[in-house]
GROMACS .gro file of C-alpha atoms in nm:
model
  217
    1UNK     CA    1   0.000   0.003   0.004
    2UNK     CA    2   0.279   0.240   0.095
    3UNK     CA    3   0.453   0.162  -0.245
    4UNK     CA    4   0.143   0.255  -0.438
    5UNK     CA    5   0.117   0.578  -0.240
    6UNK     CA    6   0.472   0.683  -0.350
    7UNK     CA    7   0.393   0.595  -0.702
    8UNK     CA    8   0.072   0.784  -0.709
    9UNK     CA    9   0.212   1.083  -0.537
   10UNK     CA   10   0.499   1.093  -0.788
   11UNK     CA   11   0.269   1.060  -1.091
   12UNK     CA   12   0.025   1.320  -0.960
   13UNK     CA   13   0.306   1.574  -0.892
   14UNK     CA   14   0.424   1.521  -1.251
   15UNK     CA   15   0.085   1.591  -1.384
   16UNK     CA   16   0.048   1.901  -1.167
   17UNK     CA   17   0.395   2.023  -1.281
   18UNK     CA   18   0.289   1.978  -1.637
   19UNK     CA   19  -0.036   2.170  -1.575
   20UNK     CA   20   0.163   2.463  -1.432
   21UNK     CA   21   0.403   2.450  -1.718
   22UNK     CA   22   0.114   2.492  -1.966
   23UNK     CA   23  -0.020   2.783  -1.771
   24UNK     CA   24   0.323   2.945  -1.791
   25UNK     CA   25   0.349   2.884  -2.170
   26UNK     CA   26   0.008   3.052  -2.223
   27UNK     CA   27   0.040   3.320  -1.971
   28UNK     CA   28   0.050   3.682  -2.075
   29UNK     CA   29   0.193   3.793  -1.745
   30UNK     CA   30   0.561   3.731  -1.804
   31UNK     CA   31   0.593   4.100  -1.791
   32UNK     CA   32   0.345   4.364  -1.667
   33UNK     CA   33   0.462   4.724  -1.731
   34UNK     CA   34   0.295   5.045  -1.631
   35UNK     CA   35   0.332   5.370  -1.846
   36UNK     CA   36   0.298   5.733  -1.782
   37UNK     CA   37   0.074   5.765  -2.100
   38UNK     CA   38  -0.262   5.901  -2.179
   39UNK     CA   39  -0.387   5.615  -2.391
   40UNK     CA   40  -0.193   5.311  -2.289
   41UNK     CA   41  -0.138   5.257  -1.910
   42UNK     CA   42  -0.051   4.882  -1.880
   43UNK     CA   43   0.103   4.639  -2.115
   44UNK     CA   44   0.094   4.261  -2.048
   45UNK     CA   45   0.367   4.079  -2.222
   46UNK     CA   46   0.344   3.703  -2.280
   47UNK     CA   47   0.603   3.487  -2.445
   48UNK     CA   48   0.441   3.510  -2.786
   49UNK     CA   49   0.181   3.780  -2.749
   50UNK     CA   50   0.137   4.116  -2.584
   51UNK     CA   51  -0.198   4.268  -2.475
   52UNK     CA   52  -0.304   4.619  -2.361
   53UNK     CA   53  -0.610   4.842  -2.352
   54UNK     CA   54  -0.595   5.155  -2.565
   55UNK     CA   55  -0.818   5.441  -2.483
   56UNK     CA   56  -0.960   5.624  -2.779
   57UNK     CA   57  -1.185   5.930  -2.818
   58UNK     CA   58  -1.482   5.826  -3.033
   59UNK     CA   59  -1.777   6.065  -3.070
   60UNK     CA   60  -1.656   6.264  -2.760
   61UNK     CA   61  -1.652   5.961  -2.547
   62UNK     CA   62  -1.352   5.765  -2.419
   63UNK     CA   63  -1.360   5.401  -2.527
   64UNK     CA   64  -1.119   5.134  -2.401
   65UNK     CA   65  -1.034   4.880  -2.680
   66UNK     CA   66  -0.844   4.561  -2.600
   67UNK     CA   67  -0.561   4.501  -2.844
   68UNK     CA   68  -0.353   4.176  -2.888
   69UNK     CA   69  -0.024   4.188  -3.093
   70UNK     CA   70   0.231   3.911  -3.158
   71UNK     CA   71   0.572   3.926  -2.994
   72UNK     CA   72   0.767   3.859  -3.312
   73UNK     CA   73   1.082   3.969  -3.497
   74UNK     CA   74   0.970   4.330  -3.502
   75UNK     CA   75   1.039   4.347  -3.142
   76UNK     CA   76   1.370   4.381  -2.977
   77UNK     CA   77   1.386   4.039  -2.791
   78UNK     CA   78   1.619   4.045  -2.490
   79UNK     CA   79   1.840   3.733  -2.416
   80UNK     CA   80   1.661   3.627  -2.102
   81UNK     CA   81   1.327   3.660  -2.279
   82UNK     CA   82   1.451   3.450  -2.581
   83UNK     CA   83   1.586   3.178  -2.347
   84UNK     CA   84   1.264   3.183  -2.132
   85UNK     CA   85   1.066   3.093  -2.456
   86UNK     CA   86   1.271   2.792  -2.544
   87UNK     CA   87   1.348   2.659  -2.203
   88UNK     CA   88   0.983   2.656  -2.094
   89UNK     CA   89   0.880   2.495  -2.419
   90UNK     CA   90   1.160   2.229  -2.364
   91UNK     CA   91   1.029   2.161  -2.030
   92UNK     CA   92   0.682   2.107  -2.169
   93UNK     CA   93   0.788   1.892  -2.460
   94UNK     CA   94   0.979   1.648  -2.245
   95UNK     CA   95   0.702   1.598  -1.985
   96UNK     CA   96   0.522   1.340  -2.214
   97UNK     CA   97   0.840   1.125  -2.172
   98UNK     CA   98   0.818   1.156  -1.796
   99UNK     CA   99   0.449   1.027  -1.802
  100UNK     CA  100   0.531   0.738  -2.049
  101UNK     CA  101   0.825   0.622  -1.830
  102UNK     CA  102   0.606   0.636  -1.527
  103UNK     CA  103   0.322   0.449  -1.678
  104UNK     CA  104   0.549   0.182  -1.832
  105UNK     CA  105   0.718   0.121  -1.495
  106UNK     CA  106   0.383   0.094  -1.317
  107UNK     CA  107   0.247  -0.137  -1.581
  108UNK     CA  108   0.555  -0.371  -1.562
  109UNK     CA  109   0.518  -0.369  -1.193
  110UNK     CA  110   0.155  -0.478  -1.210
  111UNK     CA  111   0.200  -0.759  -1.480
  112UNK     CA  112   0.555  -0.874  -1.421
  113UNK     CA  113   0.677  -0.764  -1.075
  114UNK     CA  114   0.978  -0.990  -1.100
  115UNK     CA  115   1.118  -0.784  -1.382
  116UNK     CA  116   1.272  -0.522  -1.163
  117UNK     CA  117   1.567  -0.419  -1.382
  118UNK     CA  118   1.345  -0.277  -1.649
  119UNK     CA  119   1.139  -0.099  -1.392
  120UNK     CA  120   1.454   0.054  -1.244
  121UNK     CA  121   1.571   0.171  -1.587
  122UNK     CA  122   1.228   0.329  -1.656
  123UNK     CA  123   1.220   0.507  -1.321
  124UNK     CA  124   1.580   0.632  -1.365
  125UNK     CA  125   1.476   0.781  -1.702
  126UNK     CA  126   1.177   0.928  -1.535
  127UNK     CA  127   1.382   1.091  -1.269
  128UNK     CA  128   1.634   1.234  -1.508
  129UNK     CA  129   1.383   1.395  -1.728
  130UNK     CA  130   1.202   1.536  -1.419
  131UNK     CA  131   1.517   1.695  -1.306
  132UNK     CA  132   1.588   1.852  -1.652
  133UNK     CA  133   1.235   1.970  -1.688
  134UNK     CA  134   1.256   2.141  -1.339
  135UNK     CA  135   1.584   2.304  -1.429
  136UNK     CA  136   1.439   2.448  -1.748
  137UNK     CA  137   1.144   2.590  -1.569
  138UNK     CA  138   1.325   2.736  -1.276
  139UNK     CA  139   1.587   2.888  -1.497
  140UNK     CA  140   1.340   3.044  -1.735
  141UNK     CA  141   1.111   3.211  -1.465
  142UNK     CA  142   1.400   3.320  -1.237
  143UNK     CA  143   1.612   3.476  -1.509
  144UNK     CA  144   1.313   3.661  -1.644
  145UNK     CA  145   1.198   3.775  -1.306
  146UNK     CA  146   1.547   3.907  -1.179
  147UNK     CA  147   1.625   4.089  -1.499
  148UNK     CA  148   1.285   4.240  -1.529
  149UNK     CA  149   1.239   4.360  -1.175
  150UNK     CA  150   1.597   4.414  -1.058
  151UNK     CA  151   1.795   4.462  -1.376
  152UNK     CA  152   1.784   4.643  -1.702
  153UNK     CA  153   1.625   4.443  -1.985
  154UNK     CA  154   1.686   4.520  -2.353
  155UNK     CA  155   1.325   4.393  -2.437
  156UNK     CA  156   1.165   4.671  -2.637
  157UNK     CA  157   0.849   4.738  -2.848
  158UNK     CA  158   0.832   4.762  -3.229
  159UNK     CA  159   0.846   5.104  -3.386
  160UNK     CA  160   0.474   5.120  -3.448
  161UNK     CA  161   0.382   5.041  -3.090
  162UNK     CA  162   0.150   5.306  -2.947
  163UNK     CA  163   0.372   5.374  -2.630
  164UNK     CA  164   0.744   5.412  -2.598
  165UNK     CA  165   0.958   5.224  -2.338
  166UNK     CA  166   1.089   5.563  -2.216
  167UNK     CA  167   0.737   5.622  -2.060
  168UNK     CA  168   0.769   5.325  -1.840
  169UNK     CA  169   0.720   5.414  -1.476
  170UNK     CA  170   0.673   5.076  -1.299
  171UNK     CA  171   0.737   4.707  -1.345
  172UNK     CA  172   0.487   4.480  -1.162
  173UNK     CA  173   0.533   4.144  -1.000
  174UNK     CA  174   0.326   3.879  -1.161
  175UNK     CA  175   0.218   3.517  -1.102
  176UNK     CA  176   0.464   3.374  -1.338
  177UNK     CA  177   0.757   3.351  -1.089
  178UNK     CA  178   0.569   3.179  -0.805
  179UNK     CA  179   0.400   2.939  -1.048
  180UNK     CA  180   0.738   2.846  -1.210
  181UNK     CA  181   0.881   2.788  -0.862
  182UNK     CA  182   0.575   2.575  -0.760
  183UNK     CA  183   0.611   2.369  -1.086
  184UNK     CA  184   0.983   2.295  -1.000
  185UNK     CA  185   0.899   2.204  -0.645
  186UNK     CA  186   0.641   1.948  -0.770
  187UNK     CA  187   0.895   1.806  -1.009
  188UNK     CA  188   1.145   1.761  -0.719
  189UNK     CA  189   0.882   1.593  -0.495
  190UNK     CA  190   0.814   1.358  -0.794
  191UNK     CA  191   1.186   1.288  -0.820
  192UNK     CA  192   1.206   1.204  -0.449
  193UNK     CA  193   0.911   0.970  -0.479
  194UNK     CA  194   1.088   0.798  -0.779
  195UNK     CA  195   1.415   0.761  -0.596
  196UNK     CA  196   1.223   0.590  -0.296
  197UNK     CA  197   1.071   0.354  -0.550
  198UNK     CA  198   1.402   0.281  -0.709
  199UNK     CA  199   1.550   0.207  -0.364
  200UNK     CA  200   1.270  -0.023  -0.284
  201UNK     CA  201   1.308  -0.206  -0.613
  202UNK     CA  202   1.685  -0.258  -0.559
  203UNK     CA  203   1.622  -0.385  -0.206
  204UNK     CA  204   1.368  -0.637  -0.329
  205UNK     CA  205   1.612  -0.741  -0.595
  206UNK     CA  206   1.883  -0.806  -0.333
  207UNK     CA  207   1.641  -1.005  -0.116
  208UNK     CA  208   1.531  -1.221  -0.416
  209UNK     CA  209   1.897  -1.288  -0.510
  210UNK     CA  210   1.967  -1.380  -0.136
  211UNK     CA  211   1.676  -1.609  -0.124
  212UNK     CA  212   1.782  -1.778  -0.450
  213UNK     CA  213   2.128  -1.823  -0.325
  214UNK     CA  214   1.990  -1.990  -0.011
  215UNK     CA  215   1.774  -2.221  -0.217
  216UNK     CA  216   2.082  -2.325  -0.416
  217UNK     CA  217   2.280  -2.403  -0.117
   0.00000   0.00000   0.00000
């Protein structure tokens, strides 16, 4: 029963980590900048899309219009933003490998519990990819957060953007950094569960070998 608890906990932590990773990929809160501008006060910058409300005078009344624009080659993309894109993508793309390794190991344990070597190999691959995924996630969100809030980023708008970066007055904290840290913690918890399972399998293998040697004697 305890073994299944470790397996289930590791698997669920992996799933939650994947869910948080997907939230990060689609989030438009990687940067939230406030401007001293009459028409555009806040700009939400995601990895691939920016969003803002532009206030326009239409028929003597002020109308707020939501605008979405792609973050593409017309922007000046800073190094930390460029790496954040591809590190977070990598962490998402390798997550299916984690789930496959986990399911294969659990399936083997259910059908052929005596085949422990294959289970151990699957769990080792599972743990390795989890560590890599966690590193990609924490590096992307931490680098982005530190440079944005505490440093000087070279990320800049395209020439036709309705507000200039010079009008920037405040950079806001967003949920991206804490979600990234939570995703990494969940990955690490899953790794611990996997290592416990590997240790248990190795112990079972030693006991089986010892029992076999006693029978031979």
